[in-house]
Coordinates of C-alpha atoms and ligand atoms in Angstrom, one line a residue:
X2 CA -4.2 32.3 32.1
X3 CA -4.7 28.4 33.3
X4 CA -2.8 26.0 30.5
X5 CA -6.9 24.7 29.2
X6 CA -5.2 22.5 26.4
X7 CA -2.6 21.3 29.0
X8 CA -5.3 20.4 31.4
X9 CA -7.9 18.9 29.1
X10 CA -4.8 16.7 27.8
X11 CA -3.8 15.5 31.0
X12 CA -7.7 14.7 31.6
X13 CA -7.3 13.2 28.4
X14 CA -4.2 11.0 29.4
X15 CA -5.7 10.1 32.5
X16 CA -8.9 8.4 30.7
X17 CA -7.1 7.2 27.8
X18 CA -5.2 5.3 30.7
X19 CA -8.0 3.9 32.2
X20 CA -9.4 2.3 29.5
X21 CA -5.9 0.6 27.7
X22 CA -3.4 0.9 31.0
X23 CA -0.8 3.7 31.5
X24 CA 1.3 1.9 29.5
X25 CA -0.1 2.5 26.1
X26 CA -0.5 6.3 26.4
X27 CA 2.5 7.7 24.7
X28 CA 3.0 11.4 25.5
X29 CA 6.6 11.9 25.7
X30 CA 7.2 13.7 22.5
X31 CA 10.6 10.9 21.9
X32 CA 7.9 8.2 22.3
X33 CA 5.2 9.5 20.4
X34 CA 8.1 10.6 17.1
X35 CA 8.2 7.4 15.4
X36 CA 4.8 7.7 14.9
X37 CA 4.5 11.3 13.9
X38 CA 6.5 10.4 10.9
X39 CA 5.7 8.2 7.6
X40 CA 8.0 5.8 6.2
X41 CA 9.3 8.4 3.7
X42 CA 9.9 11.3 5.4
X43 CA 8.0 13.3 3.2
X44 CA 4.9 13.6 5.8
X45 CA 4.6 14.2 9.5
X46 CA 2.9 16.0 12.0
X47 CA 2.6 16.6 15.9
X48 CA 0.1 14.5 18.0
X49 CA -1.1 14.9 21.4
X50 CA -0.7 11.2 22.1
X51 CA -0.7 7.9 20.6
X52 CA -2.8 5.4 22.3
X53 CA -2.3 1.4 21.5
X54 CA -5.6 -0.6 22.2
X55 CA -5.5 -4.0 22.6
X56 CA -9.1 -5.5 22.1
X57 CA -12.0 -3.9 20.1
X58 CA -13.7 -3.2 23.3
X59 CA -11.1 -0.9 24.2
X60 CA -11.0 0.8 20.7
X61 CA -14.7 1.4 21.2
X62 CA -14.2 3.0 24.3
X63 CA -11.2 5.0 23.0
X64 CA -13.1 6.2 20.4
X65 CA -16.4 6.8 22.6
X66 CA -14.1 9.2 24.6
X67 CA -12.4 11.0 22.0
X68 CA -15.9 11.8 19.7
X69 CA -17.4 12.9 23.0
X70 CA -14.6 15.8 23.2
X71 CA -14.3 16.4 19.6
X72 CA -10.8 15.2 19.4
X73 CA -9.6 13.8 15.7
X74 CA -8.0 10.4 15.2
X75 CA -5.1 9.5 13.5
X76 CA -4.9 5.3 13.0
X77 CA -1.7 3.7 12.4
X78 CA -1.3 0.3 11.1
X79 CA 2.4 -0.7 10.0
X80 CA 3.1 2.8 9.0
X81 CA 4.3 1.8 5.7
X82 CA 1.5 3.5 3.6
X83 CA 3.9 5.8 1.4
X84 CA 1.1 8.6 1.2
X85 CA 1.1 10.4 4.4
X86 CA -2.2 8.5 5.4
X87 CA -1.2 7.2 8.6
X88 CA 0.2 9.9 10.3
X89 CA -0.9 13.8 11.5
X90 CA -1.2 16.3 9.2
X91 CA -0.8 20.6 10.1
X92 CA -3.4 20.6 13.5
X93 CA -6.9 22.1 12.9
X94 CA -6.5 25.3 14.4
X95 CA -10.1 24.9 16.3
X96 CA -9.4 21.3 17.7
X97 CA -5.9 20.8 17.8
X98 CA -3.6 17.9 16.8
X99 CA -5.1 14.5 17.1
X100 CA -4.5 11.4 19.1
X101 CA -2.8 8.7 16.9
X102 CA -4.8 5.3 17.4
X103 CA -2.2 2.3 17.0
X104 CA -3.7 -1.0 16.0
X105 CA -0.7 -2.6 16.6
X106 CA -1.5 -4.4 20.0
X107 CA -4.7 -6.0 17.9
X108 CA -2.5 -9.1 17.2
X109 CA -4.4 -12.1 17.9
X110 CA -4.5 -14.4 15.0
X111 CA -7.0 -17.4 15.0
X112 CA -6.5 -21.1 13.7
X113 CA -6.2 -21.8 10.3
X114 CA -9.9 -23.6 9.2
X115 CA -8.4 -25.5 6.3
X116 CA -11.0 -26.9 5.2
X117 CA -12.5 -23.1 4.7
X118 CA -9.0 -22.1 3.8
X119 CA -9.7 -19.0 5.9
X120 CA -8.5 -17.7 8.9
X121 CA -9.6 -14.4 11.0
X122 CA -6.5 -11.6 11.7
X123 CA -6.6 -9.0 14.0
X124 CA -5.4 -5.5 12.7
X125 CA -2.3 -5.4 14.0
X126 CA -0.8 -9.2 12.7
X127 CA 1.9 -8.4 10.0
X128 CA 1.4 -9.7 6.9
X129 CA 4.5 -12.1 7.4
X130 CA 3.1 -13.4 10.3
X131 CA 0.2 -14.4 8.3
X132 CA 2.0 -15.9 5.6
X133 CA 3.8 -18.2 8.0
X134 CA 0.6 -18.8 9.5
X135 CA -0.7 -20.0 6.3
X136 CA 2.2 -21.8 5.2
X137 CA 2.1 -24.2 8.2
X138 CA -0.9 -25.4 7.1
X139 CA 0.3 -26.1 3.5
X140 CA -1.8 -23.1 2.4
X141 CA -0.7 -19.2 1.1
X142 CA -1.9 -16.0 1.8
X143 CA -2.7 -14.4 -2.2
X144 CA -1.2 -10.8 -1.2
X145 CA 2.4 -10.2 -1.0
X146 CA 4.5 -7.8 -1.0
X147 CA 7.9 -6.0 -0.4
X148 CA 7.2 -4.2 3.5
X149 CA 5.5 -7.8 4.3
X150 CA 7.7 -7.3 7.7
X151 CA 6.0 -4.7 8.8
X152 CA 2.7 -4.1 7.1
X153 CA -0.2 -5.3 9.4
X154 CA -3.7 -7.0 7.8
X155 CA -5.8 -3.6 9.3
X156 CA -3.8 -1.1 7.1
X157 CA -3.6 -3.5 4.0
X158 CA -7.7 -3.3 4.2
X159 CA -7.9 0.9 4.9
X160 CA -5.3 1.0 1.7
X161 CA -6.6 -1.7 -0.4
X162 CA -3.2 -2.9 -0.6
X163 CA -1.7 -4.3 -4.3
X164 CA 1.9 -5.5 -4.4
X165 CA 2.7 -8.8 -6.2
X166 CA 0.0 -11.0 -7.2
X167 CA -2.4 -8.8 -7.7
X168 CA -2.3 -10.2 -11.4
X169 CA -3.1 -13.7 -10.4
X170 CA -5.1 -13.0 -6.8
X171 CA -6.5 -9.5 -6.8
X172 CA -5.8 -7.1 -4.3
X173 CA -6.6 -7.3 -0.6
X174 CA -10.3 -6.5 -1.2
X175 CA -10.0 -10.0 -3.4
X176 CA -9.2 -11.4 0.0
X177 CA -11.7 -10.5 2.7
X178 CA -14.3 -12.2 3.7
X179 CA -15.8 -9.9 6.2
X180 CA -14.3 -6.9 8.9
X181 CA -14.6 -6.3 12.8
X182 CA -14.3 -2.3 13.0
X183 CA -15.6 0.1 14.8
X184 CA -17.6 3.2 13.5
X185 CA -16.9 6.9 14.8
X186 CA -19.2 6.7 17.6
X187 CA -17.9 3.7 19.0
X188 CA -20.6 1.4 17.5
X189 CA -19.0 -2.3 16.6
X190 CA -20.2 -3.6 13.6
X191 CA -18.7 -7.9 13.0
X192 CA -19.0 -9.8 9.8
X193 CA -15.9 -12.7 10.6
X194 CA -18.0 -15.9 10.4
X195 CA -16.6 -16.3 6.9
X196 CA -19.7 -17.1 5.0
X197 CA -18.6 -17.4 1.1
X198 CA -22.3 -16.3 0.3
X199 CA -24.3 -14.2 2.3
X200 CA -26.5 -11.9 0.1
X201 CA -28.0 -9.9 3.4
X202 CA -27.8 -6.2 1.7
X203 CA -25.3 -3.5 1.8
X204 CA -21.4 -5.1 2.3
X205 CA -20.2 -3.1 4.7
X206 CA -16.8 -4.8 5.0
X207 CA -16.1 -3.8 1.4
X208 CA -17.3 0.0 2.2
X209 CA -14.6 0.0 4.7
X210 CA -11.9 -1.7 2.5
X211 CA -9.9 1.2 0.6
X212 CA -11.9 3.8 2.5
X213 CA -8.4 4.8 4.2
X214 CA -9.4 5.2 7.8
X215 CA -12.0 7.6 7.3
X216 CA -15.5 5.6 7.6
X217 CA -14.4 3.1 10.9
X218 CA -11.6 1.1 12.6
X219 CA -10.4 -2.1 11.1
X220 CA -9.9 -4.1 13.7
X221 CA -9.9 -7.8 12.6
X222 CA -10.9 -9.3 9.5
X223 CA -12.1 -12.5 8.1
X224 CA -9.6 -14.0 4.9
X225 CA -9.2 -15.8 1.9
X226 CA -6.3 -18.5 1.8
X227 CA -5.4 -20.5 -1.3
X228 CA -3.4 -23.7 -1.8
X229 CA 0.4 -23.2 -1.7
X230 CA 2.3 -23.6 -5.3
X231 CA 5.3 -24.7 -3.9
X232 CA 6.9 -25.7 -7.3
X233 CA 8.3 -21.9 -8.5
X234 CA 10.2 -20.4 -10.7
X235 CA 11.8 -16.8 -11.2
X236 CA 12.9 -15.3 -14.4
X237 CA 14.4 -12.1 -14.6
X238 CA 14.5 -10.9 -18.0
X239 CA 16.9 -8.1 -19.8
X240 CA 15.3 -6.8 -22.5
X241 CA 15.7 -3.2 -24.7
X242 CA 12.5 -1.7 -23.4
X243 CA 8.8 -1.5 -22.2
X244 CA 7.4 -2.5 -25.1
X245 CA 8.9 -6.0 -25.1
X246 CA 8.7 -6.3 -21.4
X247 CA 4.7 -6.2 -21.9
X248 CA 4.9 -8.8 -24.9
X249 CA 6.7 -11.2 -22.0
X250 CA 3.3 -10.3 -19.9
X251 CA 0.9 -11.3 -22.6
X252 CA 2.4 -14.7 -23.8
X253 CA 2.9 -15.1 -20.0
X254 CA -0.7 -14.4 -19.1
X255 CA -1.6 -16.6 -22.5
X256 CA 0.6 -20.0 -21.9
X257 CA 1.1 -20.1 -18.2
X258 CA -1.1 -21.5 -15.6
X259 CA 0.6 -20.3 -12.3
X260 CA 1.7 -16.7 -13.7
X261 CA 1.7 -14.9 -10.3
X262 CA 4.1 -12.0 -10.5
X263 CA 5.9 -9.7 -13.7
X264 CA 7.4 -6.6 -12.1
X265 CA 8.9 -4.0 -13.9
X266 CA 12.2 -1.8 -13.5
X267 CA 14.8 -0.6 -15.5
X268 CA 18.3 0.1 -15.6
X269 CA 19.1 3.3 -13.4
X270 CA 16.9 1.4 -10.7
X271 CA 18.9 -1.9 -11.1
X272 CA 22.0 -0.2 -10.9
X273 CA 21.2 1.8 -7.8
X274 CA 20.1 -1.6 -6.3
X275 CA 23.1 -3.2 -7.1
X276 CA 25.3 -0.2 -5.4
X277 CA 23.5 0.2 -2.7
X278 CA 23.2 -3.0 -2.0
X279 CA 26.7 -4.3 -2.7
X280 CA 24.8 -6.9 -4.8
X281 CA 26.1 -8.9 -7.9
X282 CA 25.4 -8.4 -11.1
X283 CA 22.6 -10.9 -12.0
X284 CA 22.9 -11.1 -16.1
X285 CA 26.4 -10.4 -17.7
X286 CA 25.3 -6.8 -19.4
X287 CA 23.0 -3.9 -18.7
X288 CA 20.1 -3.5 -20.2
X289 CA 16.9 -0.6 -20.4
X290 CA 14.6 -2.6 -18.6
X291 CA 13.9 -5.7 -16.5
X292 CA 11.0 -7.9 -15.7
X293 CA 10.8 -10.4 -12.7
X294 CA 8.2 -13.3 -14.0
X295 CA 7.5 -15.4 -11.0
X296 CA 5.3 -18.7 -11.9
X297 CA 4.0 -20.9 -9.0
X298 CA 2.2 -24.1 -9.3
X299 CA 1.2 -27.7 -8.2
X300 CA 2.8 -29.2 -10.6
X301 CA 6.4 -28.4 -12.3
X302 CA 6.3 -25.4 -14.6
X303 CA 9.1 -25.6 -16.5
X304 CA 7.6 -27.2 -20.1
X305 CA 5.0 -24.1 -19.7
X306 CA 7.6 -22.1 -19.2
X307 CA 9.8 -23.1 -21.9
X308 CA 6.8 -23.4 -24.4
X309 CA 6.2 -19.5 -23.3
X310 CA 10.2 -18.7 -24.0
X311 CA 9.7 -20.6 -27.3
X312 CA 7.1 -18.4 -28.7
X313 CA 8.8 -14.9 -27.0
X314 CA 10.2 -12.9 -30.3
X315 CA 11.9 -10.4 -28.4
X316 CA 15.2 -9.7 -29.3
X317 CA 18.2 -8.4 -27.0
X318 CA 16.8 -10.8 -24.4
X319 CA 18.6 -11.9 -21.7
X320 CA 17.4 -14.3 -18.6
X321 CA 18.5 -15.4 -15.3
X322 CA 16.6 -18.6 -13.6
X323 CA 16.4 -19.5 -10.2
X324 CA 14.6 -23.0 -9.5
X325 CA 15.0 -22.9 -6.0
X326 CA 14.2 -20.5 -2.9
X327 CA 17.8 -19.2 -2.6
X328 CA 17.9 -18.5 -6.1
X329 CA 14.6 -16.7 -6.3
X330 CA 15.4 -15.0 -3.4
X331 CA 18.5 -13.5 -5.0
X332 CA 16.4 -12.4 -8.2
X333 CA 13.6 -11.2 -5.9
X334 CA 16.2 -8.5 -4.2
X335 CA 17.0 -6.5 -7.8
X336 CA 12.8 -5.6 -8.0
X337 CA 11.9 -5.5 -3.7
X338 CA 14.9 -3.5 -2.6
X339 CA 13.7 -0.3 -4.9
X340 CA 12.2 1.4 -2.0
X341 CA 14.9 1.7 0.2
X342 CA 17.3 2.2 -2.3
X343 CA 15.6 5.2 -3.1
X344 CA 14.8 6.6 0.0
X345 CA 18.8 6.1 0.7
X346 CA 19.1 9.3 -1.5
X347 CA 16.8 11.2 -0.3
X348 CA 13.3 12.4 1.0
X349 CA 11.3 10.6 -2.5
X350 CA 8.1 12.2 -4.1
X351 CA 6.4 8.8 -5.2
X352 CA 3.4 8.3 -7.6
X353 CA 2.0 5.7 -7.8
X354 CA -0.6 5.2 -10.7
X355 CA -2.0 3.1 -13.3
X356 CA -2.1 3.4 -16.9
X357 CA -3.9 1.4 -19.0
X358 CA -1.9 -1.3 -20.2
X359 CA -1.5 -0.8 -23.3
X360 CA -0.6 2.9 -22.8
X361 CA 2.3 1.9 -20.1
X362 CA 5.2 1.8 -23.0
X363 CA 4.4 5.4 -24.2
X364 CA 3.8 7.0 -20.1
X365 CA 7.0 5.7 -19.4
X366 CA 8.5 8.1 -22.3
X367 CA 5.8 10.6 -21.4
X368 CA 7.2 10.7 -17.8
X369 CA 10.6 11.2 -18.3
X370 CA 10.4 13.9 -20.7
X371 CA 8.0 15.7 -18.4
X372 CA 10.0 15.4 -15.0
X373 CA 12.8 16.6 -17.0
X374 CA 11.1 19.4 -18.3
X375 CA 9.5 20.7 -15.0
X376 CA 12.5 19.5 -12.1
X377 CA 15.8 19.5 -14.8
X378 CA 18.2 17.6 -12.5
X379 CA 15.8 15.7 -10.9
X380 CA 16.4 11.9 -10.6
X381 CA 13.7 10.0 -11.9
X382 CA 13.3 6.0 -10.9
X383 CA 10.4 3.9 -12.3
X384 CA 9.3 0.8 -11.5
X385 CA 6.1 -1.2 -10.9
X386 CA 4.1 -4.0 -11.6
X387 CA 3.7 -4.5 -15.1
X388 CA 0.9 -6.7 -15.5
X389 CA -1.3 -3.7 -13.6
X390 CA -0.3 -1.3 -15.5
X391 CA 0.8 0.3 -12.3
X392 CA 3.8 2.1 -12.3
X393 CA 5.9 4.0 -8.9
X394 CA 7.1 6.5 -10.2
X395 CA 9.4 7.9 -8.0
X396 CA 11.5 11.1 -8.1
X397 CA 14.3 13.0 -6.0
X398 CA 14.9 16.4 -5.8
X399 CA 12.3 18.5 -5.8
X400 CA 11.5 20.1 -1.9
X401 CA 9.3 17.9 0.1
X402 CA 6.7 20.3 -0.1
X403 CA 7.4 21.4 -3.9
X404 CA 4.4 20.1 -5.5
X405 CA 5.6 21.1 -9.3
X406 CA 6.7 17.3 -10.3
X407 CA 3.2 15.3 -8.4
X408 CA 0.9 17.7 -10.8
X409 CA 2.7 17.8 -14.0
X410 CA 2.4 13.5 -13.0
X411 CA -0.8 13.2 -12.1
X412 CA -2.0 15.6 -14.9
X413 CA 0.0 13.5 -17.5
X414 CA -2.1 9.9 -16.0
X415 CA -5.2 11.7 -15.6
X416 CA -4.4 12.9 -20.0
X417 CA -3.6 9.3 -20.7
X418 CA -6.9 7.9 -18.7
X419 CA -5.2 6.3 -16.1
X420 CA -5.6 6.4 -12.1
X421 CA -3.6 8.7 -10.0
X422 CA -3.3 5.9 -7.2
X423 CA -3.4 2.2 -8.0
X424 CA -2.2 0.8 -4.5
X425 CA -1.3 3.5 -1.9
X426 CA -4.5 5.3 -1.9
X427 CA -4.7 9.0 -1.7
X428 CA -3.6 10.0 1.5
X429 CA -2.5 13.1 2.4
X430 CA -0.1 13.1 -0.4
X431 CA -2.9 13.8 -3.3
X432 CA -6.4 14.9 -1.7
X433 CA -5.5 17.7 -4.4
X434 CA -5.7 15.8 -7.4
X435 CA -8.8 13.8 -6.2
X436 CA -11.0 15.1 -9.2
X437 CA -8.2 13.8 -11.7
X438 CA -9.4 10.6 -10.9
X439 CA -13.3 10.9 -9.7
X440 CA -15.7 13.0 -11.2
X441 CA -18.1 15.7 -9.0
X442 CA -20.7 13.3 -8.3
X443 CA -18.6 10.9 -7.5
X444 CA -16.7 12.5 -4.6
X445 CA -20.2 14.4 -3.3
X446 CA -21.1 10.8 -2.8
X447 CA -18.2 9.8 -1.1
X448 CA -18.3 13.2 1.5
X449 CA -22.5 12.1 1.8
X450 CA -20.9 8.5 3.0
X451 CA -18.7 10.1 5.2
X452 CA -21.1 12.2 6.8
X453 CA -23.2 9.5 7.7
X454 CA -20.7 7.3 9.3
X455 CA -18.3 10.0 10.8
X456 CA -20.8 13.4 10.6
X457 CA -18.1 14.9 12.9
X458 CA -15.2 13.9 11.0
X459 CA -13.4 12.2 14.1
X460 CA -11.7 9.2 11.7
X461 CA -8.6 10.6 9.9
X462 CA -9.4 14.1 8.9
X463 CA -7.4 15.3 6.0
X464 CA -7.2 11.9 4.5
X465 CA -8.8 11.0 1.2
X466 CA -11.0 13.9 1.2
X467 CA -10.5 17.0 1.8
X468 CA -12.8 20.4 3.7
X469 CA -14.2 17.7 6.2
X470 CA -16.2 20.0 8.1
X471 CA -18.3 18.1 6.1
X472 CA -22.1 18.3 4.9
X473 CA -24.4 16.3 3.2
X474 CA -24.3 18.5 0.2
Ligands
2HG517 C1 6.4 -1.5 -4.5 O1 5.7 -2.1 -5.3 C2 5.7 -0.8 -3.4 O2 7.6 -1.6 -4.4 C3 6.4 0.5 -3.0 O3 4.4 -0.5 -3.8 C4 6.5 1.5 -4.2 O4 8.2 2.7 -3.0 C5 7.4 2.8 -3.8 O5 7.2 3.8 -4.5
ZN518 ZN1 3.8 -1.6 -5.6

């Protein structure tokens, strides 16, 4: 019996090669591991290749030449997704595993236009790189967060990213102007001349923002800067529990101009962080639960601030200040090294919903009796970003593929009319719990979308939706 799969691969490798050099078709199973597997562990899945573009002209053709032999796509921005969205699933017993599509050689970042405050990314630039980008020309880029290293601008648009100022600036949908991608049949559609207004029908850069990968390629994108607030200040609060952390949240939000972060946590987290990090102990006592409050302006916050403290009847309260970007820094490290504190114990299942605010103080309760009751032994870390509503709920324990914890969660949001993802998407991880969160017609009108853009289901099948042979119906 010839080796067909063997021999359409090499085929495969050989035109894949042609198009982006030898050099960027990885399909040594060592070369092609790293990106077989997401940040957590918890999801992975064999490829046939990965193959790293590096212009959209290239990604075209890539993609002409996989569609034309029915071969699914996997794309991979920074892989730091947490929901299994950026990497292979099981294969698809009729067309095999896929070819992982890397956006990381789409790099090329353009001038700043100050006078815009807007500047056009390519996929693959990291969202630090942007920052510092922004920051030399005395302006900021409104999204931040914690895997700012290695996240890249073309997955932050797929996922919709959150992180820290969403509270202030929005998520990354808040932030772009227009998208370069490329549909499923190779097709290029560009919207990066930055136009504030442009009222010219459907906005397809915001169909493809949060659409995980499944209606087209990112590959460069048009964005929103703002002017930098270099006068900060971080305060991280002790305080006895949820309930007070929001009251800090709404006087906050009431008396503060430059309010920009207030991020949740509590104490088995902070003392985890402190272990594993060999850190110091930031406030002279434990408490429940902590909130980082990070306020950024023109001009010096501190009477706001201490107007805000004035009015704060919370008792139990303890604060640490940092004026300075050592000292905020050092706060900053209790709340952003969560993640890799936990992922130091084990293989996490994380959740990441949203509640609505003013339900967050009883889910937290909720959620502790109920991964108790289903996983006893389980460990159970919360934290998240307050002023969303949005906690990660995060637990070890349970087998990777034990799904008994992520529904007795997502059932318990879905009770309390929250969202079963508020900034990693869906993924992989929960195309089972979908329906929690959208109703029928909803998701027939998402699967009628993708059928139209992707009627062969070449752009990550498996993500987001789920049965993606699809139809119309
Ligand atoms: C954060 O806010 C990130 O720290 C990651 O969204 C959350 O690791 C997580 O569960
Ligand atoms: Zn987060």
């Amino acid at each position: 019996m010839p080796d067909t799969r063997g021999l359409i691969d090499r085929q495969l490798e050989a035109d894949l090669a042609a198009v982006t050099g030898p050099a960027h078709v990885l399909v040594d199973s060592d070369l092609r591991r790293p990106y077989e597997v997401d940040w957590t562990r918890r999801f992975s899945g064999p490829s046939r290749m990965v193959v790293r573009p590096g212009t959209v002209a290239e990604v075209s053709q890539v993609i002409r030449l996989l569609a034309g032999r029915d071969v699914p796509l996997v794309l991979q921005g920074g892989n730091t997704g947490l929901v299994g969205g950026s990497v292979p699933g099981q294969p698809d017993p009729g067309r095999g595993a896929p070819v992982i599509l890397s956006t990381s050689r789409l790099s090329g970042l353009g001038p700043v236009d100050s006078v815009s405050a807007q500047v056009t990314a390519g996929a693959g630039v990291t969202l630090a790189r942007l920052q510092a980008a922004a920051h030399s020309a005395g302006l900021a880029f409104p999204v931040d967060l914690a895997a700012r290293d290695s996240a890249t601008v073309g997955g932050m648009i797929a996922t919709n990213a959150g992180g820290l100022h969403v509270l202030r600036y929005g998520p990354m949908r808040a932030q772009v102007l227009g998208v370069e991608a490329v549909l499923a049949d190779g097709t290029v559609i560009s919207r990066l001349s930055g136009l504030v207004k442009d009222n010219t029908g459907y906005d397809l850069s915001q169909l493809v923002v949060g659409s995980e990968g499944t209606l087209a390629v990112v590959t460069a994108a048009r964005l929103r800067l703002v002017g930098e607030k270099p006068q900060r200040i971080v305060v991280l609060f002790g305080l006895p529990d949820t309930t007070s952390a929001l009251a800090v949240v709404d006087i906050f939000r009431r008396k503060i101009d430059g309010f920009q972060a207030a991020e949740l946590f509590y104490d088995e987290g902070m003392e985890l962080v402190i272990e594993h990090g060999s850190l110091s102990r930031p406030l002279a006592d434990r408490h429940p639960c902590y909130l980082t409050v990070e306020i950024a302006s023109l001009e010096d916050p501190t009477p706001s601030l201490m107007s805000a403290l004035e009015d704060l009847d919370v008792p139990d309260t303890a604060t640490a200040v940092a004026i300075d970007a050592i000292g905020a820094e050092r706060l900053w490290a209790y709340r952003e090294r969560h993640t890799e504190t936990v992922s130091a114990l084990g293989v996490p299942h994380k959740l990441d919903v949203t509640l609505p605010v003013s339900s967050l103080a009883d889910f937290e309760k909720e959620v502790r009796r109920e991964v108790a009751s289903v996983h006893p032994g389980a460990r159970l870390i919360l934290w998240g970003h307050a002023g969303d509503g949005n906690l990660h709920v995060n637990v070890i324990g349970p087998a990777a593929d034990d799904e008994g914890v992520d529904d007795a969660v997502l059932h318990l949001v879905a009770s309390m009319h929250g969202s079963i993802s508020a900034e990693h998407g869906i993924g992989r991880a929960k195309t089972r719990w979908l329906h929690l969160s959208r109703s029928d017609s909803e998701i027939a009108t998402m699967r009628a979308l993708k059928f139209a853009l992707d009627p062969g289901d070449i752009l990550n099948p498996g993500v987001l939706l789920t049965d993606q042979r699809l139809t119309a119906d």
